[in-house]
Amino acid sequence: MEHYTALSPYLKRRFGCKVYKLSLSAGCTCPNRDGTLGTRGCIFCSGSGEFAASGSASIPEQLEQAKYILGKKAQGAKFIAYFQDFTNTYGAVSRLEPLFLAAMEPDDVVALSIATRPDCLPEDILRMLARLRAKKPVFVELGLQTIHDNTAQYIRRGYPLSVFDDAVQKLHVLEIEVIAHQILGLPGETAEMMAETTRHLGSVHVDGVKLHLLHILRGTDLAREYADGRIQMLELDAYIDILEQCLAVLPPDVVIHRLTGDGAKRDLIAPLWSADKKRVLSAIQKRFEQDGVMQGSALRG
Ligand code: SF4
């Protein structure tokens, strides 16, 4: 039984074969780091994704590197070119557009995915995204993390919820799909608060959701707070309880891109149980079966 709309089978249905993401870098920074909004970044952010290819390489070279990392799995598969690290629309259109075009040009690249912030989507960037969308499907990933103001301030997100809602609406007008990131386990949030965030994502009709477990990563300000004993981490069982509550309030057509975290293992301080991803996913699956979890079950009737 499918307990939720999982990404991998969804992509297979949509594109007719196995689809993998190739992580690329556009060499952007972030307004939360370069001094525009702040210099220390979001409190949990270590800067870049684990698998981003070398940003100094050309896009064709980065695509090849990322395929090489996938190994045999890449044979006969299709790909999503995924600009993952930092804020990938934070730059001039004249620099970014050629990079995105190069990434989506190969025949085996079926879509483009761009991770960014909702406050970094000015009109000229939106027009660029519309041009890219005319070629292949475009996904924009937005790291909302929470709808709650106090938590947003604590994590130093740097924009209000209204900016996110507005961005989702503008992107949808351009037929660009939106994937929202939510972190579960942020300090001060109850399970009900987390489910409220997920419910909101459903109500603004995001197309996909990445549910991340809060990770403490080396070198972040959150790591300092953790070392001072100010942060409680979730245990696996409690995390699955929260996942179940969140999935219950999310419409079944929203694709679940992630059910755990994706922190760089070499930098992971806590919770260490999350490093064994296979074990975590198998525990989630087992509990979903036991509890008869169905995405959107709390929205029926
Ligand atoms: S999480 Fe994203 S928005 Fe926040 S500092 Fe890191 S790159 Fe910037």
XYZ file of C-alpha atoms and ligand atoms in Angstrom:
309
model
C 0.000 0.000 0.000
C 1.254 3.496 -0.817
C 1.010 5.520 2.387
C 2.066 8.713 0.706
C 2.905 10.068 -2.739
C 6.593 9.231 -2.883
C 8.901 11.049 -5.271
C 10.631 8.165 -7.001
C 7.505 6.321 -8.262
C 5.916 9.679 -9.069
C 8.846 10.623 -11.333
C 8.786 7.190 -12.939
C 5.084 7.562 -13.742
C 5.593 11.087 -15.053
C 8.742 10.610 -17.141
C 8.457 6.906 -17.979
C 11.719 5.745 -16.421
C 13.904 6.084 -13.357
C 14.847 9.726 -12.747
C 17.780 10.894 -10.610
C 18.784 14.356 -9.484
C 22.178 15.681 -10.520
C 23.348 18.251 -7.973
C 24.971 21.291 -9.548
C 26.312 24.616 -8.380
C 25.627 28.006 -9.965
C 28.293 29.610 -7.770
C 25.760 31.822 -5.980
C 25.900 33.087 -2.426
C 22.930 34.009 -0.240
C 21.569 37.348 1.056
C 21.546 35.806 4.504
C 25.313 35.349 4.293
C 26.729 38.129 2.148
C 25.643 40.926 4.507
C 22.482 41.983 2.648
C 20.227 40.436 5.306
C 22.884 38.965 7.574
C 26.308 37.387 7.634
C 25.809 34.211 9.671
C 23.117 32.522 7.585
C 20.139 30.638 8.920
C 20.951 29.211 12.337
C 21.024 25.597 11.081
C 22.750 26.189 7.725
C 26.197 24.793 7.072
C 26.377 26.394 3.643
C 26.097 23.718 1.000
C 24.578 20.370 0.160
C 26.544 17.185 0.568
C 26.598 16.189 -3.069
C 27.029 19.499 -4.897
C 29.584 19.061 -7.668
C 32.560 21.395 -7.837
C 31.235 24.895 -8.533
C 34.362 25.900 -10.434
C 33.651 23.340 -13.182
C 31.528 24.160 -16.236
C 27.924 22.947 -16.206
C 28.592 20.087 -18.718
C 31.539 19.019 -16.515
C 29.382 19.192 -13.391
C 26.691 17.070 -15.071
C 29.303 14.445 -15.966
C 30.778 14.496 -12.438
C 27.345 14.050 -10.899
C 26.537 11.141 -13.254
C 29.895 9.569 -12.458
C 29.028 9.690 -8.732
C 25.763 7.851 -9.488
C 27.735 5.081 -11.205
C 25.820 2.227 -12.875
C 22.482 3.635 -11.720
C 22.886 6.415 -14.280
C 22.746 4.002 -17.233
C 19.448 4.327 -19.095
C 18.083 6.785 -16.540
C 16.872 10.366 -16.970
C 17.871 13.299 -14.796
C 16.745 16.461 -13.104
C 19.432 19.158 -13.148
C 19.318 20.381 -9.558
C 20.925 23.640 -8.448
C 21.088 22.871 -4.778
C 23.506 24.969 -2.757
C 22.886 28.500 -1.468
C 20.375 30.779 -3.270
C 20.390 29.967 -6.967
C 18.401 32.955 -8.216
C 20.581 35.400 -6.295
C 22.504 36.836 -9.228
C 22.158 38.556 -12.574
C 19.927 36.941 -15.192
C 22.732 37.465 -17.738
C 24.983 35.156 -15.694
C 22.396 32.638 -14.450
C 20.313 31.985 -17.559
C 23.167 30.495 -19.648
C 23.997 28.155 -16.725
C 20.411 26.942 -16.396
C 20.065 26.549 -20.177
C 23.266 24.498 -20.342
C 22.008 22.275 -17.520
C 18.657 21.543 -19.133
C 19.952 21.154 -22.679
C 20.945 17.442 -22.756
C 18.172 15.107 -23.945
C 18.453 12.954 -20.836
C 17.752 15.946 -18.563
C 13.955 16.017 -18.222
C 13.562 18.948 -15.822
C 15.342 21.744 -14.016
C 15.142 22.241 -10.258
C 16.340 25.441 -8.598
C 16.670 25.901 -4.837
C 16.263 29.490 -3.749
C 14.562 31.922 -1.356
C 11.105 33.416 -2.025
C 12.530 36.912 -1.491
C 14.984 36.339 -4.359
C 12.449 36.134 -7.181
C 12.304 39.638 -8.705
C 10.449 40.265 -11.976
C 13.453 39.711 -14.273
C 14.188 36.373 -12.578
C 10.529 35.354 -12.932
C 10.641 36.216 -16.643
C 13.789 34.086 -16.982
C 12.062 31.187 -15.208
C 9.123 31.505 -17.615
C 11.529 31.256 -20.589
C 13.142 28.172 -19.070
C 9.709 26.683 -18.355
C 8.886 26.976 -22.068
C 11.663 24.418 -22.712
C 11.210 21.836 -19.949
C 9.454 21.526 -16.557
C 10.960 23.794 -13.898
C 10.721 23.196 -10.153
C 11.577 25.921 -7.665
C 12.462 24.801 -4.136
C 11.747 27.240 -1.313
C 13.037 26.747 2.233
C 10.098 27.973 4.292
C 10.827 25.634 7.239
C 7.955 26.969 9.394
C 4.935 29.287 9.231
C 5.452 30.456 12.825
C 6.916 33.964 13.207
C 8.782 33.329 16.463
C 10.541 30.301 15.033
C 11.268 32.110 11.752
C 12.945 34.887 13.720
C 14.869 32.403 15.839
C 16.244 30.599 12.783
C 16.982 33.998 11.121
C 15.049 33.093 7.979
C 14.823 36.745 7.029
C 11.404 37.074 5.344
C 7.772 36.868 6.483
C 5.308 34.142 5.503
C 3.481 36.540 3.144
C 6.597 36.660 0.908
C 6.519 32.880 0.590
C 2.780 32.800 -0.164
C 3.190 35.521 -2.771
C 6.095 33.698 -4.445
C 4.130 30.434 -4.650
C 1.276 32.240 -6.347
C 3.536 34.027 -8.874
C 5.381 30.814 -9.726
C 2.129 28.940 -10.234
C 0.897 31.592 -12.657
C 4.012 30.746 -14.712
C 3.265 26.999 -14.388
C 6.392 26.503 -12.352
C 6.109 23.793 -9.740
C 6.931 24.675 -6.145
C 8.603 22.367 -3.669
C 8.580 23.665 -0.096
C 11.030 22.614 2.599
C 9.835 22.186 6.174
C 12.052 21.349 9.145
C 10.528 19.142 11.838
C 11.864 19.505 15.371
C 12.731 23.203 15.421
C 13.206 24.429 19.017
C 10.005 25.663 20.659
C 7.655 23.986 18.182
C 5.068 21.401 19.201
C 3.833 18.626 16.908
C 0.623 20.649 16.406
C 2.627 23.689 15.268
C 4.548 21.568 12.779
C 1.304 20.081 11.431
C -0.030 23.657 11.063
C 2.919 24.471 8.808
C 2.264 21.373 6.695
C -1.443 22.217 6.523
C -0.539 25.683 5.271
C 1.661 24.207 2.526
C -1.329 22.187 1.358
C -3.610 25.224 1.485
C -1.342 27.256 -0.839
C -1.155 24.210 -3.152
C 2.564 23.578 -3.226
C 3.368 20.728 -5.609
C 5.933 18.982 -3.450
C 7.223 18.976 0.114
C 10.576 18.069 1.615
C 10.193 17.165 5.271
C 13.551 17.451 7.007
C 14.483 16.336 10.465
C 16.330 19.111 12.305
C 20.030 18.344 12.161
C 22.803 19.882 14.201
C 25.725 20.374 11.831
C 29.280 21.289 12.739
C 30.156 24.944 12.312
C 26.574 26.268 12.622
C 25.260 28.590 15.330
C 22.778 25.862 16.211
C 25.730 23.604 17.089
C 26.825 26.136 19.701
C 23.346 26.224 21.233
C 23.297 22.437 21.245
C 26.699 22.302 22.963
C 25.325 24.659 25.641
C 22.496 22.177 26.289
C 19.795 24.528 25.048
C 18.344 22.242 22.378
C 16.455 18.978 22.666
C 16.641 16.651 19.686
C 13.833 14.359 18.572
C 14.108 10.611 19.019
C 13.202 8.429 16.044
C 9.794 7.369 17.425
C 8.787 10.946 18.202
C 9.923 11.997 14.734
C 7.725 9.359 13.099
C 4.747 10.464 15.250
C 5.192 13.980 13.894
C 5.628 12.774 10.316
C 2.338 10.912 10.602
C 0.527 14.017 11.853
C 1.989 16.136 9.064
C 1.186 13.657 6.283
C -2.407 13.366 7.517
C -3.029 17.077 6.789
C -1.307 17.195 3.393
C -3.448 16.658 0.256
C -2.633 13.309 -1.405
C -1.545 14.917 -4.687
C 1.384 16.742 -3.047
C 4.561 14.802 -3.832
C 6.737 13.944 -0.833
C 10.326 14.556 -1.901
C 11.888 13.723 1.428
C 10.909 12.209 4.767
C 14.212 12.584 6.588
C 17.156 14.954 6.629
C 19.894 15.338 4.083
C 22.712 16.789 6.176
C 26.333 16.145 5.272
C 27.247 13.075 7.350
C 30.774 14.270 7.982
C 29.344 17.373 9.725
C 26.512 15.691 11.626
C 26.579 16.231 15.400
C 23.019 15.175 16.277
C 20.800 13.254 16.168
C 23.231 10.477 15.314
C 20.437 7.957 14.716
C 19.606 9.903 11.556
C 22.914 8.943 9.929
C 21.640 5.420 9.240
C 19.170 6.468 6.584
C 18.289 2.929 5.555
C 17.325 2.022 9.119
C 15.350 5.249 9.525
C 13.382 4.739 6.295
C 12.654 1.141 7.192
C 11.416 2.182 10.687
C 9.207 4.833 9.075
C 7.760 2.327 6.622
C 7.089 -0.199 9.401
C 5.284 2.361 11.576
C 3.268 3.686 8.618
C 2.093 0.127 7.961
C 1.271 -0.530 11.628
C -0.616 2.743 11.983
C -2.322 2.617 8.569
C -1.000 6.072 7.646
C -2.590 7.718 4.614
C -1.504 11.094 3.281
C -4.434 13.506 3.552
C -6.509 11.217 5.838
C -7.320 14.092 8.228
C -8.682 16.216 5.363
C -11.433 13.799 4.370
C -15.086 14.330 5.137
S 19.582 27.888 4.555
Fe 19.511 28.845 2.528
S 18.732 30.899 2.950
Fe 19.491 30.119 4.899
S 21.641 30.821 5.016
Fe 21.642 28.753 4.139
S 21.665 29.094 1.928
Fe 20.980 31.023 2.884
